[in-house]
């Protein structure tokens, strides 16, 4: 029974199995980029309620050390693992089903501005990939999120994990995902003051099926996956020369 409830919750949080991979992707037009860059609220009542709850919590915090921003991969991160990775002064602002356009909508909420975090952990884009958005459109959405985040919080340090492997044997839109992560790294290098967590890809990529790092849906992380992700972040965070 508990397993069935867990599976239902993951579906409700909205990370989808998504559209099939496309070998040859056409260039983005205005429709592609408008979808990923025009701020819109969550498209489920569950996600909207979560967004309202965390916005209210954000309005009560001042000068938080670390903010976690992202989709259900972030929202479902166990609290103990979050503290082990980032310390005690951390606020998890993950909302299940979030895409770039939903995070842009959330960052327009004045209640977020009070946080002024020193560090922002950002994990975003897998839902755009799952919905079939083009790489060029997702890249533009991520770029707009960076711009908005800096406008709201004054260019904090970023800790960014690229879009994680997903699907059976990590095969879902994998070439496009890797290309997008390379674009993501370029955006962050141009911005500066960012830690790119390269080790997460190796730690969470699976050639076997089922993969012990992932839940049965092959999208969400299982506890061993969160442990591996946290360890990869700490290695990168503590490395000499890290900003």
PDB file of C-alpha atoms in Angstrom:
ATOM      1  CA  UNK A   1       0.000   0.000   0.000  1.00  0.00           C
ATOM      2  CA  UNK A   2       2.762   2.449   0.925  1.00  0.00           C
ATOM      3  CA  UNK A   3       4.534   1.743  -2.355  1.00  0.00           C
ATOM      4  CA  UNK A   4       1.342   2.476  -4.326  1.00  0.00           C
ATOM      5  CA  UNK A   5       0.866   5.756  -2.450  1.00  0.00           C
ATOM      6  CA  UNK A   6       4.477   6.733  -3.113  1.00  0.00           C
ATOM      7  CA  UNK A   7       4.085   6.015  -6.803  1.00  0.00           C
ATOM      8  CA  UNK A   8       0.918   8.124  -6.904  1.00  0.00           C
ATOM      9  CA  UNK A   9       2.664  11.003  -5.194  1.00  0.00           C
ATOM     10  CA  UNK A  10       5.473  10.949  -7.745  1.00  0.00           C
ATOM     11  CA  UNK A  11       2.983  11.098 -10.590  1.00  0.00           C
ATOM     12  CA  UNK A  12       1.155  13.981  -8.900  1.00  0.00           C
ATOM     13  CA  UNK A  13       4.401  15.913  -8.530  1.00  0.00           C
ATOM     14  CA  UNK A  14       4.529  15.961 -12.272  1.00  0.00           C
ATOM     15  CA  UNK A  15       7.928  14.780 -13.542  1.00  0.00           C
ATOM     16  CA  UNK A  16       6.830  13.016 -16.691  1.00  0.00           C
ATOM     17  CA  UNK A  17       8.283  10.191 -18.708  1.00  0.00           C
ATOM     18  CA  UNK A  18       7.919  12.610 -21.586  1.00  0.00           C
ATOM     19  CA  UNK A  19       8.186  12.648 -25.335  1.00  0.00           C
ATOM     20  CA  UNK A  20      10.498  10.394 -27.350  1.00  0.00           C
ATOM     21  CA  UNK A  21      13.972  11.554 -28.305  1.00  0.00           C
ATOM     22  CA  UNK A  22      14.469  13.306 -31.624  1.00  0.00           C
ATOM     23  CA  UNK A  23      17.649  12.632 -33.544  1.00  0.00           C
ATOM     24  CA  UNK A  24      17.467  15.835 -35.622  1.00  0.00           C
ATOM     25  CA  UNK A  25      16.057  18.864 -33.870  1.00  0.00           C
ATOM     26  CA  UNK A  26      14.945  21.920 -35.807  1.00  0.00           C
ATOM     27  CA  UNK A  27      16.055  25.383 -34.719  1.00  0.00           C
ATOM     28  CA  UNK A  28      13.876  27.148 -32.186  1.00  0.00           C
ATOM     29  CA  UNK A  29      11.249  29.577 -33.332  1.00  0.00           C
ATOM     30  CA  UNK A  30       9.396  32.145 -31.226  1.00  0.00           C
ATOM     31  CA  UNK A  31       6.785  29.600 -30.152  1.00  0.00           C
ATOM     32  CA  UNK A  32       9.455  27.278 -28.737  1.00  0.00           C
ATOM     33  CA  UNK A  33      11.161  30.001 -26.711  1.00  0.00           C
ATOM     34  CA  UNK A  34       7.964  31.717 -25.600  1.00  0.00           C
ATOM     35  CA  UNK A  35       6.817  28.511 -23.918  1.00  0.00           C
ATOM     36  CA  UNK A  36      10.007  28.182 -21.852  1.00  0.00           C
ATOM     37  CA  UNK A  37      10.471  31.870 -21.019  1.00  0.00           C
ATOM     38  CA  UNK A  38       6.994  33.295 -20.402  1.00  0.00           C
ATOM     39  CA  UNK A  39       6.295  33.172 -16.637  1.00  0.00           C
ATOM     40  CA  UNK A  40       3.296  30.982 -15.825  1.00  0.00           C
ATOM     41  CA  UNK A  41       1.994  29.512 -12.547  1.00  0.00           C
ATOM     42  CA  UNK A  42       2.119  25.785 -11.820  1.00  0.00           C
ATOM     43  CA  UNK A  43      -0.397  23.857 -13.869  1.00  0.00           C
ATOM     44  CA  UNK A  44      -1.634  21.643 -11.043  1.00  0.00           C
ATOM     45  CA  UNK A  45      -3.398  22.610  -7.831  1.00  0.00           C
ATOM     46  CA  UNK A  46      -0.955  20.480  -5.826  1.00  0.00           C
ATOM     47  CA  UNK A  47       2.048  22.357  -7.174  1.00  0.00           C
ATOM     48  CA  UNK A  48       0.296  25.721  -6.815  1.00  0.00           C
ATOM     49  CA  UNK A  49      -0.411  25.055  -3.133  1.00  0.00           C
ATOM     50  CA  UNK A  50       3.209  24.088  -2.590  1.00  0.00           C
ATOM     51  CA  UNK A  51       4.355  27.273  -4.336  1.00  0.00           C
ATOM     52  CA  UNK A  52       2.124  29.378  -2.078  1.00  0.00           C
ATOM     53  CA  UNK A  53       3.309  27.596   1.069  1.00  0.00           C
ATOM     54  CA  UNK A  54       6.991  28.101   0.358  1.00  0.00           C
ATOM     55  CA  UNK A  55       6.502  31.703  -0.755  1.00  0.00           C
ATOM     56  CA  UNK A  56       4.871  32.398   2.619  1.00  0.00           C
ATOM     57  CA  UNK A  57       7.803  30.691   4.360  1.00  0.00           C
ATOM     58  CA  UNK A  58      10.263  32.732   2.293  1.00  0.00           C
ATOM     59  CA  UNK A  59       8.647  35.981   3.403  1.00  0.00           C
ATOM     60  CA  UNK A  60       9.442  35.125   7.035  1.00  0.00           C
ATOM     61  CA  UNK A  61      13.157  34.460   6.489  1.00  0.00           C
ATOM     62  CA  UNK A  62      15.987  36.989   6.292  1.00  0.00           C
ATOM     63  CA  UNK A  63      19.541  36.387   5.176  1.00  0.00           C
ATOM     64  CA  UNK A  64      19.264  32.620   4.763  1.00  0.00           C
ATOM     65  CA  UNK A  65      22.599  30.995   3.905  1.00  0.00           C
ATOM     66  CA  UNK A  66      21.456  28.535   1.210  1.00  0.00           C
ATOM     67  CA  UNK A  67      18.298  28.328  -0.900  1.00  0.00           C
ATOM     68  CA  UNK A  68      17.411  25.227  -2.942  1.00  0.00           C
ATOM     69  CA  UNK A  69      15.485  26.048  -6.105  1.00  0.00           C
ATOM     70  CA  UNK A  70      14.068  23.528  -8.541  1.00  0.00           C
ATOM     71  CA  UNK A  71      11.438  20.905  -9.252  1.00  0.00           C
ATOM     72  CA  UNK A  72      10.381  17.712  -7.447  1.00  0.00           C
ATOM     73  CA  UNK A  73      13.932  16.358  -7.476  1.00  0.00           C
ATOM     74  CA  UNK A  74      14.649  19.263  -5.134  1.00  0.00           C
ATOM     75  CA  UNK A  75      11.357  19.194  -3.249  1.00  0.00           C
ATOM     76  CA  UNK A  76      11.692  15.497  -2.385  1.00  0.00           C
ATOM     77  CA  UNK A  77      15.283  15.747  -1.153  1.00  0.00           C
ATOM     78  CA  UNK A  78      15.224  14.328   2.405  1.00  0.00           C
ATOM     79  CA  UNK A  79      15.812  17.003   5.053  1.00  0.00           C
ATOM     80  CA  UNK A  80      18.628  15.095   6.773  1.00  0.00           C
ATOM     81  CA  UNK A  81      20.499  14.698   3.490  1.00  0.00           C
ATOM     82  CA  UNK A  82      19.969  18.381   2.675  1.00  0.00           C
ATOM     83  CA  UNK A  83      21.493  19.391   6.015  1.00  0.00           C
ATOM     84  CA  UNK A  84      24.416  17.001   5.552  1.00  0.00           C
ATOM     85  CA  UNK A  85      25.098  18.564   2.172  1.00  0.00           C
ATOM     86  CA  UNK A  86      24.460  22.262   2.765  1.00  0.00           C
ATOM     87  CA  UNK A  87      24.417  22.810   6.537  1.00  0.00           C
ATOM     88  CA  UNK A  88      21.626  23.830   8.871  1.00  0.00           C
ATOM     89  CA  UNK A  89      20.725  27.268   7.476  1.00  0.00           C
ATOM     90  CA  UNK A  90      18.977  26.146   4.300  1.00  0.00           C
ATOM     91  CA  UNK A  91      15.507  26.615   2.807  1.00  0.00           C
ATOM     92  CA  UNK A  92      14.121  24.168   0.253  1.00  0.00           C
ATOM     93  CA  UNK A  93      12.032  25.991  -2.370  1.00  0.00           C
ATOM     94  CA  UNK A  94      11.555  23.028  -4.691  1.00  0.00           C
ATOM     95  CA  UNK A  95       8.139  22.637  -6.331  1.00  0.00           C
ATOM     96  CA  UNK A  96       7.140  19.441  -8.106  1.00  0.00           C
ATOM     97  CA  UNK A  97       6.436  19.783 -11.849  1.00  0.00           C
ATOM     98  CA  UNK A  98       8.351  23.072 -12.154  1.00  0.00           C
ATOM     99  CA  UNK A  99       9.737  23.990 -15.541  1.00  0.00           C
ATOM    100  CA  UNK A 100      11.765  27.082 -16.382  1.00  0.00           C
ATOM    101  CA  UNK A 101       8.619  29.114 -17.024  1.00  0.00           C
ATOM    102  CA  UNK A 102       7.212  28.197 -13.599  1.00  0.00           C
ATOM    103  CA  UNK A 103      10.386  29.200 -11.749  1.00  0.00           C
ATOM    104  CA  UNK A 104      10.326  32.508 -13.602  1.00  0.00           C
ATOM    105  CA  UNK A 105       6.775  33.033 -12.361  1.00  0.00           C
ATOM    106  CA  UNK A 106       7.783  32.202  -8.792  1.00  0.00           C
ATOM    107  CA  UNK A 107      10.731  34.589  -8.865  1.00  0.00           C
ATOM    108  CA  UNK A 108       8.336  37.421  -9.700  1.00  0.00           C
ATOM    109  CA  UNK A 109       6.776  36.980  -6.243  1.00  0.00           C
ATOM    110  CA  UNK A 110       7.992  39.826  -4.004  1.00  0.00           C
ATOM    111  CA  UNK A 111       7.986  37.476  -1.006  1.00  0.00           C
ATOM    112  CA  UNK A 112      11.119  35.797  -2.365  1.00  0.00           C
ATOM    113  CA  UNK A 113      13.166  38.986  -2.342  1.00  0.00           C
ATOM    114  CA  UNK A 114      13.447  39.041   1.445  1.00  0.00           C
ATOM    115  CA  UNK A 115      15.613  35.914   1.492  1.00  0.00           C
ATOM    116  CA  UNK A 116      18.846  37.391   0.105  1.00  0.00           C
ATOM    117  CA  UNK A 117      20.639  34.008   0.121  1.00  0.00           C
ATOM    118  CA  UNK A 118      24.420  33.816  -0.091  1.00  0.00           C
ATOM    119  CA  UNK A 119      24.239  30.592  -2.108  1.00  0.00           C
ATOM    120  CA  UNK A 120      21.553  29.220  -4.409  1.00  0.00           C
ATOM    121  CA  UNK A 121      21.470  25.552  -5.389  1.00  0.00           C
ATOM    122  CA  UNK A 122      19.690  25.171  -8.717  1.00  0.00           C
ATOM    123  CA  UNK A 123      18.505  21.941 -10.342  1.00  0.00           C
ATOM    124  CA  UNK A 124      16.093  22.599 -13.189  1.00  0.00           C
ATOM    125  CA  UNK A 125      15.175  21.575 -16.717  1.00  0.00           C
ATOM    126  CA  UNK A 126      14.331  17.878 -16.575  1.00  0.00           C
ATOM    127  CA  UNK A 127      10.603  18.612 -16.812  1.00  0.00           C
ATOM    128  CA  UNK A 128      11.166  20.768 -19.893  1.00  0.00           C
ATOM    129  CA  UNK A 129      13.099  17.875 -21.381  1.00  0.00           C
ATOM    130  CA  UNK A 130      10.318  15.480 -20.393  1.00  0.00           C
ATOM    131  CA  UNK A 131       7.665  17.648 -22.026  1.00  0.00           C
ATOM    132  CA  UNK A 132       9.583  17.547 -25.315  1.00  0.00           C
ATOM    133  CA  UNK A 133      10.927  21.121 -25.336  1.00  0.00           C
ATOM    134  CA  UNK A 134      13.866  21.714 -27.670  1.00  0.00           C
ATOM    135  CA  UNK A 135      17.392  22.114 -26.332  1.00  0.00           C
ATOM    136  CA  UNK A 136      17.632  25.677 -27.658  1.00  0.00           C
ATOM    137  CA  UNK A 137      14.356  26.605 -25.935  1.00  0.00           C
ATOM    138  CA  UNK A 138      15.350  25.058 -22.604  1.00  0.00           C
ATOM    139  CA  UNK A 139      18.700  26.851 -22.778  1.00  0.00           C
ATOM    140  CA  UNK A 140      16.912  30.163 -23.245  1.00  0.00           C
ATOM    141  CA  UNK A 141      14.622  29.387 -20.314  1.00  0.00           C
ATOM    142  CA  UNK A 142      17.607  28.629 -18.091  1.00  0.00           C
ATOM    143  CA  UNK A 143      19.309  31.841 -19.202  1.00  0.00           C
ATOM    144  CA  UNK A 144      16.238  33.853 -18.255  1.00  0.00           C
ATOM    145  CA  UNK A 145      16.119  32.115 -14.859  1.00  0.00           C
ATOM    146  CA  UNK A 146      19.729  33.157 -14.226  1.00  0.00           C
ATOM    147  CA  UNK A 147      18.924  36.753 -15.142  1.00  0.00           C
ATOM    148  CA  UNK A 148      15.861  36.856 -12.916  1.00  0.00           C
ATOM    149  CA  UNK A 149      17.572  35.136 -10.024  1.00  0.00           C
ATOM    150  CA  UNK A 150      20.406  37.685 -10.116  1.00  0.00           C
ATOM    151  CA  UNK A 151      17.954  40.578 -10.333  1.00  0.00           C
ATOM    152  CA  UNK A 152      16.095  39.339  -7.248  1.00  0.00           C
ATOM    153  CA  UNK A 153      19.057  38.241  -5.108  1.00  0.00           C
ATOM    154  CA  UNK A 154      22.015  40.280  -6.304  1.00  0.00           C
ATOM    155  CA  UNK A 155      24.102  37.608  -8.029  1.00  0.00           C
ATOM    156  CA  UNK A 156      24.588  35.046  -5.244  1.00  0.00           C
ATOM    157  CA  UNK A 157      26.967  32.130  -5.588  1.00  0.00           C
ATOM    158  CA  UNK A 158      25.341  29.355  -7.601  1.00  0.00           C
ATOM    159  CA  UNK A 159      25.752  25.617  -7.117  1.00  0.00           C
ATOM    160  CA  UNK A 160      24.298  23.968 -10.195  1.00  0.00           C
ATOM    161  CA  UNK A 161      23.704  20.350 -11.134  1.00  0.00           C
ATOM    162  CA  UNK A 162      22.979  19.826 -14.807  1.00  0.00           C
ATOM    163  CA  UNK A 163      19.954  17.850 -15.915  1.00  0.00           C
ATOM    164  CA  UNK A 164      20.403  14.395 -14.427  1.00  0.00           C
ATOM    165  CA  UNK A 165      20.292  11.138 -16.396  1.00  0.00           C
ATOM    166  CA  UNK A 166      16.833   9.640 -16.599  1.00  0.00           C
ATOM    167  CA  UNK A 167      14.923   6.788 -18.154  1.00  0.00           C
ATOM    168  CA  UNK A 168      15.817   3.128 -18.456  1.00  0.00           C
ATOM    169  CA  UNK A 169      19.601   2.737 -18.598  1.00  0.00           C
ATOM    170  CA  UNK A 170      19.801   6.565 -18.542  1.00  0.00           C
ATOM    171  CA  UNK A 171      18.784   6.632 -22.203  1.00  0.00           C
ATOM    172  CA  UNK A 172      15.963   9.193 -22.258  1.00  0.00           C
ATOM    173  CA  UNK A 173      16.882  11.995 -24.735  1.00  0.00           C
ATOM    174  CA  UNK A 174      20.440  11.437 -23.586  1.00  0.00           C
ATOM    175  CA  UNK A 175      22.344  13.104 -26.426  1.00  0.00           C
ATOM    176  CA  UNK A 176      20.108  16.164 -26.162  1.00  0.00           C
ATOM    177  CA  UNK A 177      20.442  16.200 -22.390  1.00  0.00           C
ATOM    178  CA  UNK A 178      24.238  16.136 -22.571  1.00  0.00           C
ATOM    179  CA  UNK A 179      24.236  18.863 -25.209  1.00  0.00           C
ATOM    180  CA  UNK A 180      21.992  20.968 -23.019  1.00  0.00           C
ATOM    181  CA  UNK A 181      24.265  20.462 -20.010  1.00  0.00           C
ATOM    182  CA  UNK A 182      27.200  21.693 -22.088  1.00  0.00           C
ATOM    183  CA  UNK A 183      25.173  24.804 -22.965  1.00  0.00           C
ATOM    184  CA  UNK A 184      24.295  25.200 -19.277  1.00  0.00           C
ATOM    185  CA  UNK A 185      27.989  25.080 -18.337  1.00  0.00           C
ATOM    186  CA  UNK A 186      28.742  27.798 -20.895  1.00  0.00           C
ATOM    187  CA  UNK A 187      26.034  30.052 -19.466  1.00  0.00           C
ATOM    188  CA  UNK A 188      27.425  29.598 -15.966  1.00  0.00           C
ATOM    189  CA  UNK A 189      31.000  30.231 -17.040  1.00  0.00           C
ATOM    190  CA  UNK A 190      29.893  33.498 -18.656  1.00  0.00           C
ATOM    191  CA  UNK A 191      28.050  34.503 -15.477  1.00  0.00           C
ATOM    192  CA  UNK A 192      30.800  33.538 -13.039  1.00  0.00           C
ATOM    193  CA  UNK A 193      30.550  32.893  -9.282  1.00  0.00           C
ATOM    194  CA  UNK A 194      29.153  29.421  -9.982  1.00  0.00           C
ATOM    195  CA  UNK A 195      30.046  25.895  -8.905  1.00  0.00           C
ATOM    196  CA  UNK A 196      29.211  23.322 -11.593  1.00  0.00           C
ATOM    197  CA  UNK A 197      28.789  19.867 -10.064  1.00  0.00           C
ATOM    198  CA  UNK A 198      30.403  17.663 -12.684  1.00  0.00           C
ATOM    199  CA  UNK A 199      30.542  14.563 -10.472  1.00  0.00           C
ATOM    200  CA  UNK A 200      26.779  14.075 -10.342  1.00  0.00           C
ATOM    201  CA  UNK A 201      26.670  12.782 -13.922  1.00  0.00           C
ATOM    202  CA  UNK A 202      29.111   9.951 -13.240  1.00  0.00           C
ATOM    203  CA  UNK A 203      27.600   9.135  -9.848  1.00  0.00           C
ATOM    204  CA  UNK A 204      24.023   8.858 -11.106  1.00  0.00           C
ATOM    205  CA  UNK A 205      24.358   7.477 -14.602  1.00  0.00           C
ATOM    206  CA  UNK A 206      23.207   3.837 -14.846  1.00  0.00           C
ATOM    207  CA  UNK A 207      23.861   1.212 -17.484  1.00  0.00           C
ATOM    208  CA  UNK A 208      21.812  -1.286 -15.517  1.00  0.00           C
ATOM    209  CA  UNK A 209      18.059  -1.576 -15.103  1.00  0.00           C
ATOM    210  CA  UNK A 210      16.671  -1.109 -12.522  1.00  0.00           C
ATOM    211  CA  UNK A 211      19.084   1.537 -11.286  1.00  0.00           C
ATOM    212  CA  UNK A 212      19.557   1.611  -7.493  1.00  0.00           C
ATOM    213  CA  UNK A 213      20.032   5.397  -7.495  1.00  0.00           C
ATOM    214  CA  UNK A 214      16.560   6.019  -8.913  1.00  0.00           C
ATOM    215  CA  UNK A 215      12.963   5.328  -7.963  1.00  0.00           C
ATOM    216  CA  UNK A 216      11.039   2.864 -10.175  1.00  0.00           C
ATOM    217  CA  UNK A 217       9.836   5.736 -12.384  1.00  0.00           C
ATOM    218  CA  UNK A 218      13.502   6.200 -13.511  1.00  0.00           C
ATOM    219  CA  UNK A 219      13.203   9.973 -12.992  1.00  0.00           C
ATOM    220  CA  UNK A 220      13.081  10.629  -9.238  1.00  0.00           C
ATOM    221  CA  UNK A 221      16.004   9.786  -6.979  1.00  0.00           C
ATOM    222  CA  UNK A 222      15.961   7.032  -4.386  1.00  0.00           C
ATOM    223  CA  UNK A 223      17.809   7.562  -1.065  1.00  0.00           C
ATOM    224  CA  UNK A 224      21.110   6.180  -2.472  1.00  0.00           C
ATOM    225  CA  UNK A 225      20.773   8.644  -5.345  1.00  0.00           C
ATOM    226  CA  UNK A 226      20.392  11.600  -3.001  1.00  0.00           C
ATOM    227  CA  UNK A 227      23.379  10.369  -0.999  1.00  0.00           C
ATOM    228  CA  UNK A 228      25.481  10.195  -4.169  1.00  0.00           C
ATOM    229  CA  UNK A 229      24.279  13.626  -5.294  1.00  0.00           C
ATOM    230  CA  UNK A 230      25.094  15.179  -1.918  1.00  0.00           C
ATOM    231  CA  UNK A 231      28.570  13.633  -1.916  1.00  0.00           C
ATOM    232  CA  UNK A 232      29.263  14.946  -5.434  1.00  0.00           C
ATOM    233  CA  UNK A 233      28.174  18.437  -4.402  1.00  0.00           C
ATOM    234  CA  UNK A 234      30.372  18.421  -1.286  1.00  0.00           C
ATOM    235  CA  UNK A 235      33.419  17.252  -3.264  1.00  0.00           C
ATOM    236  CA  UNK A 236      32.968  20.077  -5.760  1.00  0.00           C
ATOM    237  CA  UNK A 237      32.071  22.643  -3.095  1.00  0.00           C
ATOM    238  CA  UNK A 238      35.147  21.851  -0.997  1.00  0.00           C
ATOM    239  CA  UNK A 239      37.584  21.614  -3.898  1.00  0.00           C
ATOM    240  CA  UNK A 240      40.501  24.109  -3.906  1.00  0.00           C
ATOM    241  CA  UNK A 241      39.780  27.153  -6.021  1.00  0.00           C
ATOM    242  CA  UNK A 242      36.012  26.766  -5.871  1.00  0.00           C
ATOM    243  CA  UNK A 243      34.333  30.208  -5.779  1.00  0.00           C
TER     244      UNK A 243
END
